[in-house]
Coordinates of N, CA and C in Angstrom, one line a residue:
M271 N -6.6 3.6 -11.7 CA -5.2 3.7 -11.2 C -4.6 4.8 -12.0
F272 N -3.7 5.6 -11.4 CA -2.9 6.5 -12.1 C -1.4 6.4 -11.6
V273 N -0.5 6.8 -12.4 CA 0.9 6.9 -12.0 C 1.3 8.4 -12.2
A274 N 1.9 8.9 -11.2 CA 2.4 10.3 -11.3 C 3.9 10.3 -11.0
D275 N 4.7 11.1 -11.8 CA 6.1 11.2 -11.5 C 6.2 12.4 -10.5
E276 N 6.4 12.1 -9.2 CA 6.4 13.1 -8.2 C 7.7 13.9 -8.2
A277 N 8.8 13.3 -8.5 CA 10.1 14.0 -8.6 C 11.0 13.0 -9.4
P278 N 12.1 13.5 -9.9 CA 13.0 12.5 -10.6 C 13.3 11.3 -9.8
G279 N 12.9 10.1 -10.4 CA 13.1 8.8 -9.8 C 12.1 8.4 -8.8
I280 N 11.0 9.2 -8.6 CA 10.0 8.8 -7.6 C 8.7 8.8 -8.3
H281 N 8.0 7.7 -8.3 CA 6.8 7.5 -9.1 C 5.7 7.0 -8.1
R282 N 4.5 7.7 -8.2 CA 3.4 7.3 -7.3 C 2.3 6.6 -8.1
L283 N 1.9 5.5 -7.5 CA 0.7 4.8 -8.0 C -0.4 5.1 -7.1
C284 N -1.6 5.3 -7.6 CA -2.7 5.6 -6.7 C -4.0 4.8 -7.2
R285 N -4.6 4.2 -6.2 CA -5.9 3.5 -6.5 C -6.7 3.6 -5.2
A286 N -7.9 4.0 -5.3 CA -8.8 4.1 -4.1 C -8.2 4.9 -3.0
V287 N -7.7 6.1 -3.3 CA -7.1 7.0 -2.5 C -5.9 6.4 -1.6
T288 N -5.3 5.4 -2.2 CA -4.2 4.7 -1.5 C -3.0 4.8 -2.4
N289 N -1.8 5.2 -1.9 CA -0.6 5.4 -2.6 C 0.4 4.3 -2.4
M290 N 1.2 4.1 -3.5 CA 2.3 3.2 -3.4 C 3.4 3.9 -4.3
Y291 N 4.6 3.9 -3.8 CA 5.7 4.6 -4.5 C 6.7 3.7 -5.0
L292 N 7.2 3.9 -6.2 CA 8.4 3.2 -6.8 C 9.5 4.2 -6.8
V293 N 10.6 3.9 -6.1 CA 11.7 4.9 -6.0 C 12.9 4.2 -6.6
E294 N 13.4 4.9 -7.6 CA 14.6 4.4 -8.3 C 15.8 4.6 -7.4
V295 N 16.5 3.6 -7.0 CA 17.7 3.6 -6.2 C 18.9 3.0 -7.1
D296 N 20.1 3.1 -6.6 CA 21.2 2.6 -7.4 C 21.1 1.1 -7.7
E297 N 20.5 0.3 -6.7 CA 20.4 -1.1 -6.9 C 19.2 -1.6 -7.7
G298 N 18.2 -0.7 -8.0 CA 17.0 -1.0 -8.7 C 15.8 -0.2 -8.3
I299 N 14.7 -0.9 -7.9 CA 13.5 -0.2 -7.6 C 13.1 -0.6 -6.1
L300 N 12.9 0.4 -5.3 CA 12.4 0.2 -3.9 C 10.9 0.6 -3.9
V301 N 10.1 -0.3 -3.5 CA 8.7 -0.1 -3.3 C 8.5 0.5 -1.9
V302 N 7.9 1.7 -1.8 CA 7.6 2.3 -0.5 C 6.1 2.3 -0.3
D303 N 5.7 1.6 0.7 CA 4.3 1.3 1.0 C 3.8 0.4 -0.1
A304 N 2.9 -0.5 0.3 CA 2.5 -1.6 -0.7 C 1.1 -1.6 -1.0
G305 N 0.4 -0.5 -0.8 CA -0.9 -0.3 -1.3 C -1.9 -1.3 -0.8
L306 N -2.9 -1.6 -1.7 CA -3.9 -2.6 -1.5 C -3.8 -3.8 -2.4
P307 N -4.3 -5.0 -2.1 CA -4.1 -6.2 -2.8 C -4.3 -6.1 -4.3
R308 N -5.4 -5.4 -4.7 CA -5.7 -5.4 -6.2 C -4.8 -4.4 -6.9
M309 N -3.8 -3.9 -6.3 CA -2.9 -3.0 -7.1 C -1.7 -3.8 -7.7
W310 N -1.8 -5.1 -7.7 CA -0.7 -6.0 -8.2 C -0.5 -5.7 -9.7
G311 N -1.6 -5.7 -10.5 CA -1.5 -5.3 -11.9 C -1.0 -3.9 -12.1
D312 N -1.4 -3.0 -11.3 CA -0.9 -1.6 -11.4 C 0.6 -1.6 -11.2
L313 N 1.1 -2.4 -10.2 CA 2.5 -2.4 -10.0 C 3.2 -3.0 -11.2
L314 N 2.7 -4.1 -11.7 CA 3.4 -4.6 -12.9 C 3.4 -3.7 -14.1
S315 N 2.3 -3.0 -14.3 CA 2.2 -2.0 -15.4 C 3.1 -0.9 -15.2
A316 N 3.2 -0.4 -14.0 CA 4.1 0.8 -13.7 C 5.6 0.4 -13.9
L317 N 5.9 -0.8 -13.4 CA 7.3 -1.3 -13.7 C 7.6 -1.3 -15.2
S318 N 6.7 -1.9 -15.9 CA 6.9 -2.0 -17.4 C 7.0 -0.6 -18.0
R319 N 6.1 0.3 -17.6 CA 6.2 1.7 -18.1 C 7.5 2.4 -17.8
L320 N 8.2 2.0 -16.7 CA 9.5 2.5 -16.4 C 10.6 1.7 -17.0
G321 N 10.3 0.7 -17.8 CA 11.3 -0.1 -18.5 C 12.0 -1.0 -17.5
R322 N 11.2 -1.4 -16.5 CA 11.8 -2.2 -15.4 C 11.0 -3.6 -15.4
A323 N 11.5 -4.5 -14.6 CA 10.9 -5.8 -14.4 C 10.8 -6.1 -12.9
P324 N 10.0 -7.1 -12.6 CA 10.0 -7.5 -11.2 C 11.3 -7.8 -10.6
S325 N 12.2 -8.3 -11.4 CA 13.6 -8.7 -10.9 C 14.4 -7.4 -10.5
D326 N 13.9 -6.2 -10.9 CA 14.6 -5.0 -10.5 C 14.2 -4.5 -9.1
V327 N 13.1 -5.1 -8.6 CA 12.6 -4.6 -7.2 C 13.6 -5.2 -6.2
V328 N 14.1 -4.3 -5.3 CA 15.1 -4.8 -4.3 C 14.5 -4.9 -2.9
G329 N 13.3 -4.4 -2.7 CA 12.7 -4.5 -1.4 C 11.5 -3.7 -1.3
V330 N 10.8 -3.8 -0.2 CA 9.6 -3.0 0.2 C 9.9 -2.4 1.5
M331 N 9.7 -1.1 1.6 CA 9.8 -0.4 2.8 C 8.4 0.2 3.2
L332 N 8.0 -0.1 4.4 CA 6.7 0.3 4.9 C 6.9 1.5 5.8
T333 N 6.2 2.6 5.5 CA 6.3 3.8 6.4 C 5.5 3.5 7.7
H334 N 4.5 2.7 7.6 CA 3.8 2.2 8.8 C 2.9 1.0 8.4
A335 N 2.3 0.4 9.3 CA 1.7 -0.9 8.9 C 0.2 -1.0 8.9
H336 N -0.5 0.1 8.6 CA -1.9 0.1 8.4 C -2.3 -0.8 7.2
F337 N -3.5 -1.3 7.1 CA -3.9 -2.2 6.1 C -3.7 -1.6 4.7
D338 N -3.8 -0.3 4.5 CA -3.7 0.3 3.2 C -2.2 0.6 2.8
H339 N -1.3 0.2 3.6 CA 0.1 0.3 3.3 C 0.8 -1.0 3.1
V340 N 0.2 -2.1 3.6 CA 0.8 -3.4 3.6 C 0.2 -4.4 2.6
G341 N -0.8 -3.9 1.8 CA -1.6 -4.8 1.0 C -0.9 -5.8 0.1
L342 N 0.2 -5.4 -0.5 CA 1.0 -6.3 -1.4 C 2.4 -6.7 -0.8
A343 N 2.7 -6.2 0.4 CA 4.0 -6.4 1.0 C 4.4 -7.9 1.0
A344 N 3.5 -8.7 1.6 CA 3.8 -10.2 1.7 C 3.9 -10.8 0.3
R345 N 3.0 -10.5 -0.6 CA 3.1 -11.0 -1.9 C 4.4 -10.7 -2.7
I346 N 4.7 -9.4 -2.6 CA 6.0 -9.0 -3.2 C 7.2 -9.7 -2.6
G347 N 7.2 -9.7 -1.3 CA 8.4 -10.4 -0.6 C 8.5 -11.9 -1.0
R348 N 7.3 -12.5 -1.0 CA 7.3 -14.0 -1.2 C 7.5 -14.3 -2.7
T349 N 6.8 -13.6 -3.6 CA 6.9 -13.9 -5.0 C 8.2 -13.5 -5.6
W350 N 8.8 -12.4 -5.2 CA 10.0 -11.9 -5.8 C 11.2 -12.1 -5.0
G351 N 11.0 -12.6 -3.8 CA 12.2 -13.0 -2.9 C 12.9 -11.8 -2.4
V352 N 12.2 -10.7 -2.1 CA 12.9 -9.5 -1.6 C 12.5 -9.2 -0.2
P353 N 13.3 -8.5 0.6 CA 13.0 -8.2 2.0 C 11.9 -7.1 2.1
V354 N 11.1 -7.2 3.2 CA 10.1 -6.2 3.5 C 10.6 -5.6 4.8
W355 N 10.8 -4.3 4.8 CA 11.2 -3.6 6.0 C 10.1 -2.8 6.6
V356 N 10.0 -2.8 8.0 CA 9.1 -2.0 8.7 C 9.7 -1.7 10.1
H357 N 9.4 -0.5 10.6 CA 10.0 -0.2 11.9 C 9.6 -1.2 12.9
H358 N 10.5 -1.5 13.8 CA 10.3 -2.5 14.8 C 9.0 -2.3 15.6
A359 N 8.6 -1.0 15.9 CA 7.4 -0.7 16.6 C 6.1 -1.2 15.9
D360 N 6.2 -1.4 14.6 CA 5.1 -1.7 13.8 C 5.1 -3.2 13.3
E361 N 6.1 -4.0 13.8 CA 6.2 -5.4 13.3 C 4.9 -6.2 13.6
T362 N 4.4 -6.1 14.8 CA 3.2 -6.8 15.1 C 2.0 -6.4 14.3
L363 N 1.9 -5.1 14.1 CA 0.8 -4.5 13.3 C 0.9 -5.0 11.9
A364 N 2.1 -5.1 11.4 CA 2.3 -5.5 10.0 C 1.7 -6.9 9.8
H365 N 1.6 -7.7 10.8 CA 1.0 -9.1 10.7 C -0.4 -9.1 11.1
L366 N -0.9 -8.0 11.7 CA -2.3 -7.8 12.1 C -2.8 -6.4 11.7
P367 N -2.8 -6.1 10.4 CA -3.0 -4.7 10.0 C -4.3 -4.1 10.3
Y368 N -5.3 -4.8 10.7 CA -6.6 -4.2 11.0 C -6.8 -3.9 12.5
T369 N -5.7 -4.1 13.3 CA -5.9 -4.0 14.7 C -5.4 -2.7 15.4
Y370 N -5.1 -1.7 14.6 CA -4.6 -0.5 15.1 C -5.7 0.2 15.9
Q371 N -5.3 1.0 16.9 CA -6.2 1.8 17.7 C -6.9 2.9 16.8
R372 N -8.2 3.1 17.0 CA -8.9 4.2 16.3 C -9.5 5.1 17.3
E373 N -9.6 6.4 16.9 CA -10.3 7.3 17.8 C -11.8 7.0 17.9
R374 N -12.4 6.6 16.8 CA -13.8 6.3 16.8 C -14.1 5.0 16.2
S375 N -15.3 4.5 16.4 CA -15.7 3.2 15.8 C -15.7 3.3 14.3
R376 N -15.1 2.3 13.7 CA -15.1 2.3 12.2 C -16.5 2.0 11.6
V377 N -17.3 1.3 12.4 CA -18.7 1.0 12.0 C -19.5 2.3 11.9
L378 N -19.3 3.2 12.8 CA -20.1 4.4 12.8 C -19.6 5.5 11.8
F379 N -18.4 5.4 11.4 CA -17.8 6.4 10.5 C -18.6 6.7 9.3
P380 N -19.1 5.7 8.5 CA -19.9 6.0 7.3 C -21.2 6.6 7.7
H381 N -21.8 6.3 8.8 CA -23.0 6.9 9.3 C -22.8 8.4 9.6
R382 N -21.7 8.7 10.2 CA -21.4 10.1 10.5 C -20.9 10.9 9.3
H383 N -20.3 10.2 8.3 CA -19.7 10.8 7.2 C -20.2 10.1 5.9
P384 N -21.4 10.2 5.5 CA -21.9 9.4 4.4 C -21.2 9.7 3.1
R385 N -20.6 10.9 2.9 CA -19.8 11.1 1.7 C -18.6 10.3 1.6
S386 N -18.2 9.6 2.7 CA -17.1 8.7 2.6 C -17.4 7.4 1.9
L387 N -18.6 7.1 1.8 CA -19.0 5.8 1.2 C -18.4 5.4 -0.1
P388 N -18.4 6.3 -1.1 CA -17.7 6.0 -2.4 C -16.2 5.7 -2.2
I389 N -15.5 6.4 -1.3 CA -14.1 6.2 -1.1 C -13.9 4.8 -0.4
L390 N -14.7 4.5 0.6 CA -14.6 3.2 1.3 C -15.0 2.1 0.4
G391 N -16.0 2.3 -0.5 CA -16.4 1.3 -1.5 C -15.2 1.0 -2.4
S392 N -14.5 2.1 -2.9 CA -13.4 1.9 -3.8 C -12.3 1.1 -3.1
M393 N -12.1 1.4 -1.8 CA -11.0 0.7 -1.1 C -11.4 -0.8 -1.0
V394 N -12.7 -1.1 -0.7 CA -13.1 -2.5 -0.6 C -12.9 -3.2 -2.0
L395 N -13.3 -2.5 -3.1 CA -13.1 -3.1 -4.4 C -11.6 -3.3 -4.7
A396 N -10.7 -2.5 -4.1 CA -9.3 -2.7 -4.4 C -8.7 -3.7 -3.4
G397 N -9.5 -4.4 -2.6 CA -9.0 -5.5 -1.8 C -8.7 -5.1 -0.4
A398 N -9.2 -4.0 0.1 CA -9.0 -3.6 1.5 C -9.4 -4.6 2.6
L399 N -10.4 -5.4 2.3 CA -10.8 -6.4 3.3 C -10.1 -7.7 3.2
G400 N -9.2 -7.8 2.2 CA -8.4 -9.1 2.1 C -6.9 -9.0 2.1
V401 N -6.4 -8.1 2.9 CA -4.9 -7.9 3.0 C -4.3 -9.2 3.5
E402 N -3.4 -9.7 2.7 CA -2.6 -10.9 3.1 C -1.4 -10.6 3.9
V403 N -1.1 -11.3 5.0 CA 0.0 -11.0 5.8 C 0.9 -12.2 5.9

């Protein structure tokens, strides 16, 4: 995991080529996209690094509802009692994040692109197959 300061008040967490952003807003911290399930410790560490606490998180905003964006959304909302916002067109997908339309079969992808295997493996290790909704 790494944390990068992208701009003043915008901090990016990255694990398994998946990003989560902590945006400093007047009310506290807004989580933009919720990464993968095993990024929970990364999130807690990043908040601490920023001198913040979970109680400073005011909500989660999802840019879209693919599995690698909603990984911690339900847990953050439930555990910290904050809202999770997603565009109305993605509401159903947010509850079924593996059901989006693909151009090609996901089973064939690693066969056609074997160099993707380390990336896909890192995503699996980061919880990609166990997104809680």
